[in-house]
PDB file of C-alpha atoms in Angstrom:
ATOM      1  CA  ASP E  18      -6.306 -22.999 -29.065  1.00  0.00           C
ATOM      2  CA  LEU E  19      -7.052 -25.836 -26.656  1.00  0.00           C
ATOM      3  CA  HIS E  20      -3.587 -27.430 -26.874  1.00  0.00           C
ATOM      4  CA  SER E  21      -1.441 -24.291 -26.557  1.00  0.00           C
ATOM      5  CA  PHE E  22      -0.895 -24.513 -22.787  1.00  0.00           C
ATOM      6  CA  PRO E  23       2.143 -26.365 -21.427  1.00  0.00           C
ATOM      7  CA  THR E  24       1.512 -29.895 -20.257  1.00  0.00           C
ATOM      8  CA  ARG E  25       3.334 -32.154 -17.865  1.00  0.00           C
ATOM      9  CA  ARG E  26       4.175 -35.737 -18.482  1.00  0.00           C
ATOM     10  CA  SER E  27       2.664 -38.209 -16.050  1.00  0.00           C
ATOM     11  CA  SER E  28       6.204 -39.150 -14.960  1.00  0.00           C
ATOM     12  CA  ASP E  29       6.762 -35.492 -13.928  1.00  0.00           C
ATOM     13  CA  LEU E  30       3.599 -35.557 -11.814  1.00  0.00           C
ATOM     14  CA  SER E  31       4.741 -38.561  -9.822  1.00  0.00           C
ATOM     15  CA  LEU E  32       8.062 -36.824  -9.095  1.00  0.00           C
ATOM     16  CA  MET E  33       6.226 -33.741  -7.866  1.00  0.00           C
ATOM     17  CA  ASP E  34       3.995 -35.808  -5.570  1.00  0.00           C
ATOM     18  CA  ASP E  35       7.011 -37.495  -3.980  1.00  0.00           C
ATOM     19  CA  ASP E  36       8.936 -34.257  -3.347  1.00  0.00           C
ATOM     20  CA  LYS E  37       8.405 -33.865   0.380  1.00  0.00           C
ATOM     21  CA  SER E  38      10.625 -30.777   0.508  1.00  0.00           C
ATOM     22  CA  ARG E  39       7.619 -28.925  -0.983  1.00  0.00           C
ATOM     23  CA  VAL E  40       5.430 -29.817   2.009  1.00  0.00           C
ATOM     24  CA  TYR E  41       4.741 -27.029   4.485  1.00  0.00           C
ATOM     25  CA  PHE E  42       6.397 -27.350   7.888  1.00  0.00           C
ATOM     26  CA  SER E  43       3.000 -27.483   9.617  1.00  0.00           C
ATOM     27  CA  GLU E  44       2.006 -30.573   7.601  1.00  0.00           C
ATOM     28  CA  ALA E  45       5.409 -32.212   8.113  1.00  0.00           C
ATOM     29  CA  TRP E  46       5.138 -31.536  11.875  1.00  0.00           C
ATOM     30  CA  ALA E  47       1.677 -33.154  11.927  1.00  0.00           C
ATOM     31  CA  ASN E  48       3.109 -36.203  10.094  1.00  0.00           C
ATOM     32  CA  PHE E  49       6.003 -36.350  12.577  1.00  0.00           C
ATOM     33  CA  MET E  50       3.661 -36.221  15.569  1.00  0.00           C
ATOM     34  CA  GLU E  51       1.405 -38.889  14.072  1.00  0.00           C
ATOM     35  CA  ASP E  52       4.400 -41.154  13.471  1.00  0.00           C
ATOM     36  CA  TYR E  53       5.740 -40.421  16.971  1.00  0.00           C
ATOM     37  CA  HIS E  54       2.393 -41.388  18.536  1.00  0.00           C
ATOM     38  CA  LYS E  55       2.277 -44.617  16.507  1.00  0.00           C
ATOM     39  CA  ARG E  56       5.769 -45.620  17.620  1.00  0.00           C
ATOM     40  CA  ASN E  57       5.709 -44.392  21.233  1.00  0.00           C
ATOM     41  CA  GLY E  58       2.098 -43.930  22.267  1.00  0.00           C
ATOM     42  CA  ASN E  59       0.933 -41.051  24.414  1.00  0.00           C
ATOM     43  CA  ASN E  60       3.604 -40.300  26.988  1.00  0.00           C
ATOM     44  CA  GLU E  61       5.211 -37.286  28.661  1.00  0.00           C
ATOM     45  CA  GLN E  62       7.669 -36.840  25.779  1.00  0.00           C
ATOM     46  CA  SER E  63       4.864 -36.736  23.196  1.00  0.00           C
ATOM     47  CA  TYR E  64       3.033 -34.183  25.341  1.00  0.00           C
ATOM     48  CA  GLN E  65       6.185 -31.999  25.491  1.00  0.00           C
ATOM     49  CA  LEU E  66       6.760 -32.316  21.730  1.00  0.00           C
ATOM     50  CA  ALA E  67       3.151 -31.350  20.981  1.00  0.00           C
ATOM     51  CA  LYS E  68       3.262 -28.426  23.418  1.00  0.00           C
ATOM     52  CA  ILE E  69       6.539 -26.968  22.144  1.00  0.00           C
ATOM     53  CA  GLY E  70       5.491 -27.599  18.543  1.00  0.00           C
ATOM     54  CA  SER E  71       2.188 -25.769  18.921  1.00  0.00           C
ATOM     55  CA  ILE E  72       3.579 -22.844  20.948  1.00  0.00           C
ATOM     56  CA  PHE E  73       6.899 -22.196  19.187  1.00  0.00           C
ATOM     57  CA  LEU E  74       7.640 -24.268  16.071  1.00  0.00           C
ATOM     58  CA  VAL E  75       4.442 -24.263  14.010  1.00  0.00           C
ATOM     59  CA  PRO E  76       3.679 -20.543  14.541  1.00  0.00           C
ATOM     60  CA  ALA E  77       7.221 -19.615  13.445  1.00  0.00           C
ATOM     61  CA  LEU E  78       7.799 -22.127  10.618  1.00  0.00           C
ATOM     62  CA  GLY E  79       4.364 -23.542   9.751  1.00  0.00           C
ATOM     63  CA  GLY E  80       3.812 -21.520   6.580  1.00  0.00           C
ATOM     64  CA  ILE E  81       7.228 -22.272   5.069  1.00  0.00           C
ATOM     65  CA  ARG E  82       7.918 -25.205   2.767  1.00  0.00           C
ATOM     66  CA  CYS E  83      10.387 -27.611   4.372  1.00  0.00           C
ATOM     67  CA  GLY E  84      12.853 -27.339   1.482  1.00  0.00           C
ATOM     68  CA  LYS E  85      12.981 -23.547   1.916  1.00  0.00           C
ATOM     69  CA  ILE E  86      13.655 -23.524   5.680  1.00  0.00           C
ATOM     70  CA  THR E  87      17.132 -22.249   6.493  1.00  0.00           C
ATOM     71  CA  ILE E  88      19.301 -22.893   9.526  1.00  0.00           C
ATOM     72  CA  GLU E  89      18.889 -19.195  10.393  1.00  0.00           C
ATOM     73  CA  GLN E  90      15.090 -19.579  10.541  1.00  0.00           C
ATOM     74  CA  MET E  91      15.357 -22.654  12.756  1.00  0.00           C
ATOM     75  CA  GLN E  92      17.892 -20.995  15.026  1.00  0.00           C
ATOM     76  CA  GLY E  93      15.619 -17.940  15.125  1.00  0.00           C
ATOM     77  CA  VAL E  94      12.881 -20.056  16.695  1.00  0.00           C
ATOM     78  CA  ILE E  95      15.227 -20.818  19.593  1.00  0.00           C
ATOM     79  CA  ASN E  96      16.745 -17.325  19.826  1.00  0.00           C
ATOM     80  CA  ASN E  97      13.400 -15.496  19.709  1.00  0.00           C
ATOM     81  CA  ALA E  98      11.386 -17.804  21.968  1.00  0.00           C
ATOM     82  CA  LYS E  99       9.733 -15.832  24.763  1.00  0.00           C
ATOM     83  CA  PRO E 100       7.470 -16.923  27.591  1.00  0.00           C
ATOM     84  CA  LYS E 101       3.773 -16.504  26.794  1.00  0.00           C
ATOM     85  CA  LYS E 102       2.545 -15.439  30.236  1.00  0.00           C
ATOM     86  CA  ARG E 103       5.388 -13.416  31.738  1.00  0.00           C
ATOM     87  CA  LYS E 104       8.107 -10.987  30.728  1.00  0.00           C
ATOM     88  CA  GLY E 105      11.775 -11.869  30.358  1.00  0.00           C
ATOM     89  CA  ASN E 106      13.490 -14.788  28.713  1.00  0.00           C
ATOM     90  CA  LEU E 107      12.974 -18.513  28.858  1.00  0.00           C
ATOM     91  CA  SER E 108      15.431 -20.579  30.890  1.00  0.00           C
ATOM     92  CA  ARG E 109      18.375 -22.212  29.140  1.00  0.00           C
ATOM     93  CA  LYS E 110      16.773 -25.563  29.999  1.00  0.00           C
ATOM     94  CA  TYR E 111      13.564 -24.660  28.178  1.00  0.00           C
ATOM     95  CA  LEU E 112      15.519 -23.300  25.186  1.00  0.00           C
ATOM     96  CA  SER E 113      17.411 -26.589  25.210  1.00  0.00           C
ATOM     97  CA  ASN E 114      14.059 -28.427  25.120  1.00  0.00           C
ATOM     98  CA  ILE E 115      12.990 -26.371  22.066  1.00  0.00           C
ATOM     99  CA  LYS E 116      16.289 -27.218  20.383  1.00  0.00           C
ATOM    100  CA  GLY E 117      15.752 -30.887  21.276  1.00  0.00           C
ATOM    101  CA  CYS E 118      12.346 -30.875  19.584  1.00  0.00           C
ATOM    102  CA  LEU E 119      13.824 -29.319  16.443  1.00  0.00           C
ATOM    103  CA  VAL E 120      16.686 -31.833  16.432  1.00  0.00           C
ATOM    104  CA  GLN E 121      14.290 -34.750  16.899  1.00  0.00           C
ATOM    105  CA  PHE E 122      12.071 -33.463  14.085  1.00  0.00           C
ATOM    106  CA  CYS E 123      15.057 -32.930  11.753  1.00  0.00           C
ATOM    107  CA  ARG E 124      16.378 -36.433  12.433  1.00  0.00           C
ATOM    108  CA  TRP E 125      12.960 -37.794  11.507  1.00  0.00           C
ATOM    109  CA  ALA E 126      12.394 -35.486   8.501  1.00  0.00           C
ATOM    110  CA  THR E 127      15.791 -35.572   6.747  1.00  0.00           C
ATOM    111  CA  PRO E 128      15.829 -39.281   5.804  1.00  0.00           C
ATOM    112  CA  ARG E 129      12.216 -38.960   4.632  1.00  0.00           C
ATOM    113  CA  GLY E 130      13.130 -36.211   2.168  1.00  0.00           C
ATOM    114  CA  TYR E 131      11.608 -33.178   3.870  1.00  0.00           C
ATOM    115  CA  PHE E 132      15.089 -31.608   4.153  1.00  0.00           C
ATOM    116  CA  LYS E 133      17.975 -32.042   1.720  1.00  0.00           C
ATOM    117  CA  SER E 134      20.614 -31.782   4.450  1.00  0.00           C
ATOM    118  CA  ASP E 135      20.848 -32.211   8.203  1.00  0.00           C
ATOM    119  CA  LEU E 136      20.085 -28.827   9.743  1.00  0.00           C
ATOM    120  CA  ALA E 137      19.937 -30.149  13.303  1.00  0.00           C
ATOM    121  CA  SER E 138      23.679 -30.431  13.801  1.00  0.00           C
ATOM    122  CA  GLN E 139      24.116 -26.654  13.491  1.00  0.00           C
ATOM    123  CA  LEU E 140      21.556 -25.607  16.127  1.00  0.00           C
ATOM    124  CA  TYR E 141      22.678 -24.271  19.512  1.00  0.00           C
ATOM    125  CA  VAL E 142      21.213 -22.868  22.719  1.00  0.00           C
ATOM    126  CA  PRO E 143      22.027 -19.149  23.091  1.00  0.00           C
ATOM    127  CA  LYS E 144      23.696 -17.873  26.231  1.00  0.00           C
ATOM    128  CA  HIS E 145      20.963 -15.311  26.952  1.00  0.00           C
ATOM    129  CA  GLY E 146      18.699 -17.931  28.532  1.00  0.00           C
ATOM    130  CA  GLU E 147      18.032 -17.216  32.186  1.00  0.00           C
ATOM    131  CA  PRO E 148      19.244 -19.713  34.748  1.00  0.00           C
ATOM    132  CA  ALA E 149      16.535 -20.969  37.087  1.00  0.00           C
ATOM    133  CA  HIS E 150      16.097 -18.399  39.848  1.00  0.00           C
ATOM    134  CA  LYS E 151      15.905 -19.626  43.398  1.00  0.00           C
ATOM    135  CA  THR E 152      15.304 -17.179  46.186  1.00  0.00           C
ATOM    136  CA  ILE E 153      17.165 -18.013  49.357  1.00  0.00           C
ATOM    137  CA  LEU E 154      16.039 -16.295  52.532  1.00  0.00           C
ATOM    138  CA  GLN E 155      18.769 -14.397  54.303  1.00  0.00           C
ATOM    139  CA  LEU E 156      19.238 -14.570  58.099  1.00  0.00           C
ATOM    140  CA  ASP E 157      17.489 -11.237  58.764  1.00  0.00           C
ATOM    141  CA  GLU E 158      14.530 -12.326  56.615  1.00  0.00           C
ATOM    142  CA  ILE E 159      14.246 -15.601  58.543  1.00  0.00           C
ATOM    143  CA  GLU E 160      14.266 -13.634  61.835  1.00  0.00           C
ATOM    144  CA  LYS E 161      11.377 -11.482  60.540  1.00  0.00           C
ATOM    145  CA  VAL E 162       9.351 -14.579  59.753  1.00  0.00           C
ATOM    146  CA  PHE E 163       9.820 -16.001  63.242  1.00  0.00           C
ATOM    147  CA  ARG E 164       9.172 -12.659  64.957  1.00  0.00           C
ATOM    148  CA  ASN E 165       5.926 -12.207  63.103  1.00  0.00           C
ATOM    149  CA  PRO E 166       4.840 -15.634  61.745  1.00  0.00           C
ATOM    150  CA  THR E 167       1.569 -14.362  60.239  1.00  0.00           C
ATOM    151  CA  GLY E 168       3.459 -11.992  57.955  1.00  0.00           C
ATOM    152  CA  LEU E 169       1.269  -9.086  59.086  1.00  0.00           C
ATOM    153  CA  SER E 170       3.347  -6.181  60.342  1.00  0.00           C
TER     154      SER E 170
END
């Protein structure tokens, strides 16, 4: 029978189209970046947002609908972020930058209906981030340099 399948009212269809919580994170991120570029142009901040988004956020959350993303998944992006070209952990500063991108995205997305509640306020930078390492030459190492300036022993 042609009319035995369930139908939706046209008013239901318009509600479904407006439900941004059903949009995948990757699409919402693209909308955020487009809006950011319109408001701020191409600057260092937009470059950083795009870089962190493409390396960490979209690969981790891109296939999840915004309304289904949990605080644990967002925090997991920060906690599990690893450098792409070396071993070890990212610095606390870089983890803080990832958190900043997530917070900025959430503050943009929540009032637009992508998220039902503010997830950004619960994010934190874990303590396992490495501080920036600076090697300071010791006195005996400085003496070696001056004794043999070419470095060839």
